[in-house]
Amino acid sequence: GENVEQHPSTLSVQEGDSAVIKCTYSDSASNYFPWYKQELGKRPQLIIDIRSNVGEKKDQRIAVTLNKTAKHFSLHITETQPEDSAVYFCAAVSSAGGADGLTFGKGTHLIIQP
Amino acid sequence: DAGVIQSPRHEVTEMGQEVTLRCKPISGHDYLFWYRQTMMRGLELLIYFNNNVPIDDSGMPEDRFSAKMPNASFSTLKIQPSEPRDSAVYFCASRTTAGNTEAFFGQGTRLTVV
């Protein structure tokens, strides 16, 4: 099955600086890569996603890049704000075998320092 | 739609007791996922269903864990007998096949086994 590795496990940045979280995946058949944000005590919620026919996608301060050849994708947050503090999860969906599993990385705890 | 509904929100039980967690997916979603979240292991995929059929249960830790989906609107995750190391937050999520789309999470069940 799919294996998703995520780094770093903890990331501390100064407010206003950029944050980058990186993920790799193992299944070359994976074709959908969502990112979820989980605030303390709450459920994970989708913040951005990218499909395998796209190399980059941007939504205001967040962007995601995908390199299918290298099997890695990254989340970029610019001009970080205190409300960006949360745990971020990357995930990969593979349609191999006709059924779409959704496998998550272990998460990155992003801390925005004032 | 009220979203993915899980019950109970909190469960405290004694070691050796049977625990049943419940999930109602979003109407029309044909995928249902069960995840376990701990600090050490992050979001672990336990099992997922497609059209009520279990597709991949390789994440189920032991025979003590079982999951069922008797119909499109209900799923259960059962632990029998429960052990202290089963303490975690258990999330249910659902999504639709139509394109690669967002998985929606329930509020989670916080299980404590003492």
JSON list of N, CA and C in Angstrom, two decimals, chain A residues 21-65:
[
{"chain": "A", "resi": 21, "resn": "ILE", "atom": "N", "xyz": [6.60, 22.65, 4.42]},
{"chain": "A", "resi": 21, "resn": "ILE", "atom": "CA", "xyz": [6.46, 21.28, 4.90]},
{"chain": "A", "resi": 21, "resn": "ILE", "atom": "C", "xyz": [6.55, 20.35, 3.70]},
{"chain": "A", "resi": 22, "resn": "LYS", "atom": "N", "xyz": [7.32, 19.28, 3.84]},
{"chain": "A", "resi": 22, "resn": "LYS", "atom": "CA", "xyz": [7.58, 18.41, 2.69]},
{"chain": "A", "resi": 22, "resn": "LYS", "atom": "C", "xyz": [7.09, 16.99, 2.94]},
{"chain": "A", "resi": 23, "resn": "CYS", "atom": "N", "xyz": [6.60, 16.38, 1.88]},
{"chain": "A", "resi": 23, "resn": "CYS", "atom": "CA", "xyz": [6.12, 15.00, 1.95]},
{"chain": "A", "resi": 23, "resn": "CYS", "atom": "C", "xyz": [6.61, 14.20, 0.75]},
{"chain": "A", "resi": 24, "resn": "THR", "atom": "N", "xyz": [6.84, 12.91, 0.97]},
{"chain": "A", "resi": 24, "resn": "THR", "atom": "CA", "xyz": [7.13, 12.00, -0.12]},
{"chain": "A", "resi": 24, "resn": "THR", "atom": "C", "xyz": [6.12, 10.86, -0.06]},
{"chain": "A", "resi": 25, "resn": "TYR", "atom": "N", "xyz": [5.89, 10.24, -1.20]},
{"chain": "A", "resi": 25, "resn": "TYR", "atom": "CA", "xyz": [4.98, 9.11, -1.24]},
{"chain": "A", "resi": 25, "resn": "TYR", "atom": "C", "xyz": [5.61, 7.98, -2.02]},
{"chain": "A", "resi": 26, "resn": "SER", "atom": "N", "xyz": [5.06, 6.78, -1.86]},
{"chain": "A", "resi": 26, "resn": "SER", "atom": "CA", "xyz": [5.73, 5.61, -2.45]},
{"chain": "A", "resi": 26, "resn": "SER", "atom": "C", "xyz": [5.02, 5.06, -3.68]},
{"chain": "A", "resi": 27, "resn": "ASP", "atom": "N", "xyz": [3.71, 5.24, -3.76]},
{"chain": "A", "resi": 27, "resn": "ASP", "atom": "CA", "xyz": [2.93, 4.62, -4.82]},
{"chain": "A", "resi": 27, "resn": "ASP", "atom": "C", "xyz": [2.84, 5.54, -6.03]},
{"chain": "A", "resi": 28, "resn": "SER", "atom": "N", "xyz": [3.48, 5.15, -7.10]},
{"chain": "A", "resi": 28, "resn": "SER", "atom": "CA", "xyz": [3.49, 5.99, -8.30]},
{"chain": "A", "resi": 28, "resn": "SER", "atom": "C", "xyz": [2.10, 6.14, -8.91]},
{"chain": "A", "resi": 29, "resn": "ALA", "atom": "N", "xyz": [1.14, 5.30, -8.49]},
{"chain": "A", "resi": 29, "resn": "ALA", "atom": "CA", "xyz": [-0.23, 5.41, -9.00]},
{"chain": "A", "resi": 29, "resn": "ALA", "atom": "C", "xyz": [-1.04, 6.48, -8.26]},
{"chain": "A", "resi": 30, "resn": "SER", "atom": "N", "xyz": [-0.49, 7.04, -7.19]},
{"chain": "A", "resi": 30, "resn": "SER", "atom": "CA", "xyz": [-1.21, 8.09, -6.46]},
{"chain": "A", "resi": 30, "resn": "SER", "atom": "C", "xyz": [-1.42, 9.29, -7.34]},
{"chain": "A", "resi": 31, "resn": "ASN", "atom": "N", "xyz": [-2.62, 9.89, -7.26]},
{"chain": "A", "resi": 31, "resn": "ASN", "atom": "CA", "xyz": [-2.95, 10.96, -8.19]},
{"chain": "A", "resi": 31, "resn": "ASN", "atom": "C", "xyz": [-3.67, 12.14, -7.56]},
{"chain": "A", "resi": 32, "resn": "TYR", "atom": "N", "xyz": [-3.80, 12.12, -6.25]},
{"chain": "A", "resi": 32, "resn": "TYR", "atom": "CA", "xyz": [-4.48, 13.23, -5.57]},
{"chain": "A", "resi": 32, "resn": "TYR", "atom": "C", "xyz": [-3.81, 13.44, -4.23]},
{"chain": "A", "resi": 33, "resn": "PHE", "atom": "N", "xyz": [-3.48, 14.72, -3.92]},
{"chain": "A", "resi": 33, "resn": "PHE", "atom": "CA", "xyz": [-2.65, 15.01, -2.75]},
{"chain": "A", "resi": 33, "resn": "PHE", "atom": "C", "xyz": [-3.27, 16.17, -1.96]},
{"chain": "A", "resi": 34, "resn": "PRO", "atom": "N", "xyz": [-4.06, 15.84, -0.96]},
{"chain": "A", "resi": 34, "resn": "PRO", "atom": "CA", "xyz": [-4.67, 16.90, -0.14]},
{"chain": "A", "resi": 34, "resn": "PRO", "atom": "C", "xyz": [-3.80, 17.24, 1.07]},
{"chain": "A", "resi": 35, "resn": "TRP", "atom": "N", "xyz": [-4.00, 18.44, 1.58]},
{"chain": "A", "resi": 35, "resn": "TRP", "atom": "CA", "xyz": [-3.37, 18.88, 2.82]},
{"chain": "A", "resi": 35, "resn": "TRP", "atom": "C", "xyz": [-4.47, 19.26, 3.81]},
{"chain": "A", "resi": 36, "resn": "TYR", "atom": "N", "xyz": [-4.29, 18.79, 5.04]},
{"chain": "A", "resi": 36, "resn": "TYR", "atom": "CA", "xyz": [-5.28, 19.06, 6.08]},
{"chain": "A", "resi": 36, "resn": "TYR", "atom": "C", "xyz": [-4.62, 19.84, 7.22]},
{"chain": "A", "resi": 37, "resn": "LYS", "atom": "N", "xyz": [-5.44, 20.68, 7.85]},
{"chain": "A", "resi": 37, "resn": "LYS", "atom": "CA", "xyz": [-5.00, 21.44, 9.03]},
{"chain": "A", "resi": 37, "resn": "LYS", "atom": "C", "xyz": [-5.85, 20.98, 10.21]},
{"chain": "A", "resi": 38, "resn": "GLN", "atom": "N", "xyz": [-5.19, 20.71, 11.32]},
{"chain": "A", "resi": 38, "resn": "GLN", "atom": "CA", "xyz": [-5.92, 20.30, 12.50]},
{"chain": "A", "resi": 38, "resn": "GLN", "atom": "C", "xyz": [-5.56, 21.20, 13.67]},
{"chain": "A", "resi": 39, "resn": "GLU", "atom": "N", "xyz": [-6.52, 21.97, 14.11]},
{"chain": "A", "resi": 39, "resn": "GLU", "atom": "CA", "xyz": [-6.31, 22.80, 15.29]},
{"chain": "A", "resi": 39, "resn": "GLU", "atom": "C", "xyz": [-6.54, 21.96, 16.54]},
{"chain": "A", "resi": 40, "resn": "LEU", "atom": "N", "xyz": [-6.01, 22.43, 17.64]},
{"chain": "A", "resi": 40, "resn": "LEU", "atom": "CA", "xyz": [-6.03, 21.66, 18.87]},
{"chain": "A", "resi": 40, "resn": "LEU", "atom": "C", "xyz": [-7.45, 21.27, 19.27]},
{"chain": "A", "resi": 41, "resn": "GLY", "atom": "N", "xyz": [-7.66, 19.98, 19.45]},
{"chain": "A", "resi": 41, "resn": "GLY", "atom": "CA", "xyz": [-8.96, 19.49, 19.89]},
{"chain": "A", "resi": 41, "resn": "GLY", "atom": "C", "xyz": [-10.04, 19.43, 18.82]},
{"chain": "A", "resi": 42, "resn": "LYS", "atom": "N", "xyz": [-9.63, 19.70, 17.57]},
{"chain": "A", "resi": 42, "resn": "LYS", "atom": "CA", "xyz": [-10.63, 19.71, 16.49]},
{"chain": "A", "resi": 42, "resn": "LYS", "atom": "C", "xyz": [-10.31, 18.65, 15.45]},
{"chain": "A", "resi": 43, "resn": "ARG", "atom": "N", "xyz": [-11.20, 18.51, 14.50]},
{"chain": "A", "resi": 43, "resn": "ARG", "atom": "CA", "xyz": [-11.01, 17.52, 13.43]},
{"chain": "A", "resi": 43, "resn": "ARG", "atom": "C", "xyz": [-10.11, 18.09, 12.34]},
{"chain": "A", "resi": 44, "resn": "PRO", "atom": "N", "xyz": [-9.43, 17.23, 11.58]},
{"chain": "A", "resi": 44, "resn": "PRO", "atom": "CA", "xyz": [-8.67, 17.71, 10.42]},
{"chain": "A", "resi": 44, "resn": "PRO", "atom": "C", "xyz": [-9.62, 18.27, 9.36]},
{"chain": "A", "resi": 45, "resn": "GLN", "atom": "N", "xyz": [-9.19, 19.37, 8.74]},
{"chain": "A", "resi": 45, "resn": "GLN", "atom": "CA", "xyz": [-9.99, 19.98, 7.67]},
{"chain": "A", "resi": 45, "resn": "GLN", "atom": "C", "xyz": [-9.11, 20.32, 6.49]},
{"chain": "A", "resi": 46, "resn": "LEU", "atom": "N", "xyz": [-9.64, 20.12, 5.30]},
{"chain": "A", "resi": 46, "resn": "LEU", "atom": "CA", "xyz": [-8.89, 20.36, 4.06]},
{"chain": "A", "resi": 46, "resn": "LEU", "atom": "C", "xyz": [-8.57, 21.84, 3.91]},
{"chain": "A", "resi": 47, "resn": "ILE", "atom": "N", "xyz": [-7.31, 22.15, 3.55]},
{"chain": "A", "resi": 47, "resn": "ILE", "atom": "CA", "xyz": [-6.96, 23.54, 3.26]},
{"chain": "A", "resi": 47, "resn": "ILE", "atom": "C", "xyz": [-6.59, 23.74, 1.80]},
{"chain": "A", "resi": 48, "resn": "ILE", "atom": "N", "xyz": [-6.03, 22.75, 1.17]},
{"chain": "A", "resi": 48, "resn": "ILE", "atom": "CA", "xyz": [-5.67, 22.85, -0.24]},
{"chain": "A", "resi": 48, "resn": "ILE", "atom": "C", "xyz": [-5.39, 21.45, -0.76]},
{"chain": "A", "resi": 49, "resn": "ASP", "atom": "N", "xyz": [-5.55, 21.26, -2.05]},
{"chain": "A", "resi": 49, "resn": "ASP", "atom": "CA", "xyz": [-5.23, 19.96, -2.64]},
{"chain": "A", "resi": 49, "resn": "ASP", "atom": "C", "xyz": [-4.67, 20.15, -4.03]},
{"chain": "A", "resi": 50, "resn": "ILE", "atom": "N", "xyz": [-4.03, 19.12, -4.55]},
{"chain": "A", "resi": 50, "resn": "ILE", "atom": "CA", "xyz": [-3.46, 19.19, -5.89]},
{"chain": "A", "resi": 50, "resn": "ILE", "atom": "C", "xyz": [-3.61, 17.83, -6.55]},
{"chain": "A", "resi": 51, "resn": "ARG", "atom": "N", "xyz": [-3.86, 17.86, -7.83]},
{"chain": "A", "resi": 51, "resn": "ARG", "atom": "CA", "xyz": [-4.00, 16.63, -8.59]},
{"chain": "A", "resi": 51, "resn": "ARG", "atom": "C", "xyz": [-2.77, 16.41, -9.45]},
{"chain": "A", "resi": 52, "resn": "SER", "atom": "N", "xyz": [-2.59, 15.18, -9.90]},
{"chain": "A", "resi": 52, "resn": "SER", "atom": "CA", "xyz": [-1.31, 14.80, -10.51]},
{"chain": "A", "resi": 52, "resn": "SER", "atom": "C", "xyz": [-1.06, 15.43, -11.86]},
{"chain": "A", "resi": 53, "resn": "ASN", "atom": "N", "xyz": [-2.07, 16.07, -12.44]},
{"chain": "A", "resi": 53, "resn": "ASN", "atom": "CA", "xyz": [-1.85, 16.72, -13.72]},
{"chain": "A", "resi": 53, "resn": "ASN", "atom": "C", "xyz": [-1.46, 18.20, -13.57]},
{"chain": "A", "resi": 54, "resn": "VAL", "atom": "N", "xyz": [-1.21, 18.59, -12.30]},
{"chain": "A", "resi": 54, "resn": "VAL", "atom": "CA", "xyz": [-0.87, 19.98, -12.01]},
{"chain": "A", "resi": 54, "resn": "VAL", "atom": "C", "xyz": [0.42, 20.01, -11.21]},
{"chain": "A", "resi": 55, "resn": "GLY", "atom": "N", "xyz": [1.31, 20.98, -11.49]},
{"chain": "A", "resi": 55, "resn": "GLY", "atom": "CA", "xyz": [2.58, 21.05, -10.78]},
{"chain": "A", "resi": 55, "resn": "GLY", "atom": "C", "xyz": [2.54, 21.97, -9.57]},
{"chain": "A", "resi": 56, "resn": "GLU", "atom": "N", "xyz": [1.63, 22.96, -9.62]},
{"chain": "A", "resi": 56, "resn": "GLU", "atom": "CA", "xyz": [1.58, 23.92, -8.52]},
{"chain": "A", "resi": 56, "resn": "GLU", "atom": "C", "xyz": [0.17, 24.49, -8.43]},
{"chain": "A", "resi": 57, "resn": "LYS", "atom": "N", "xyz": [-0.22, 24.79, -7.19]},
{"chain": "A", "resi": 57, "resn": "LYS", "atom": "CA", "xyz": [-1.53, 25.41, -6.97]},
{"chain": "A", "resi": 57, "resn": "LYS", "atom": "C", "xyz": [-1.40, 26.39, -5.82]},
{"chain": "A", "resi": 58, "resn": "LYS", "atom": "N", "xyz": [-2.06, 27.53, -5.96]},
{"chain": "A", "resi": 58, "resn": "LYS", "atom": "CA", "xyz": [-1.94, 28.58, -4.94]},
{"chain": "A", "resi": 58, "resn": "LYS", "atom": "C", "xyz": [-3.30, 29.06, -4.52]},
{"chain": "A", "resi": 59, "resn": "ASP", "atom": "N", "xyz": [-3.43, 29.35, -3.22]},
{"chain": "A", "resi": 59, "resn": "ASP", "atom": "CA", "xyz": [-4.67, 29.92, -2.70]},
{"chain": "A", "resi": 59, "resn": "ASP", "atom": "C", "xyz": [-4.28, 30.92, -1.62]},
{"chain": "A", "resi": 60, "resn": "GLN", "atom": "N", "xyz": [-4.24, 32.17, -2.00]},
{"chain": "A", "resi": 60, "resn": "GLN", "atom": "CA", "xyz": [-3.86, 33.26, -1.10]},
{"chain": "A", "resi": 60, "resn": "GLN", "atom": "C", "xyz": [-2.47, 33.00, -0.53]},
{"chain": "A", "resi": 61, "resn": "ARG", "atom": "N", "xyz": [-2.35, 32.79, 0.77]},
{"chain": "A", "resi": 61, "resn": "ARG", "atom": "CA", "xyz": [-1.02, 32.64, 1.37]},
{"chain": "A", "resi": 61, "resn": "ARG", "atom": "C", "xyz": [-0.48, 31.21, 1.33]},
{"chain": "A", "resi": 62, "resn": "ILE", "atom": "N", "xyz": [-1.26, 30.28, 0.89]},
{"chain": "A", "resi": 62, "resn": "ILE", "atom": "CA", "xyz": [-0.78, 28.90, 0.86]},
{"chain": "A", "resi": 62, "resn": "ILE", "atom": "C", "xyz": [-0.64, 28.42, -0.58]},
{"chain": "A", "resi": 63, "resn": "ALA", "atom": "N", "xyz": [0.35, 27.56, -0.79]},
{"chain": "A", "resi": 63, "resn": "ALA", "atom": "CA", "xyz": [0.60, 26.99, -2.10]},
{"chain": "A", "resi": 63, "resn": "ALA", "atom": "C", "xyz": [1.10, 25.57, -1.92]},
{"chain": "A", "resi": 64, "resn": "VAL", "atom": "N", "xyz": [0.84, 24.76, -2.91]},
{"chain": "A", "resi": 64, "resn": "VAL", "atom": "CA", "xyz": [1.35, 23.39, -2.89]},
{"chain": "A", "resi": 64, "resn": "VAL", "atom": "C", "xyz": [2.03, 23.11, -4.22]},
{"chain": "A", "resi": 65, "resn": "THR", "atom": "N", "xyz": [3.16, 22.42, -4.16]},
{"chain": "A", "resi": 65, "resn": "THR", "atom": "CA", "xyz": [3.87, 22.01, -5.37]},
{"chain": "A", "resi": 65, "resn": "THR", "atom": "C", "xyz": [3.96, 20.50, -5.40]}
]
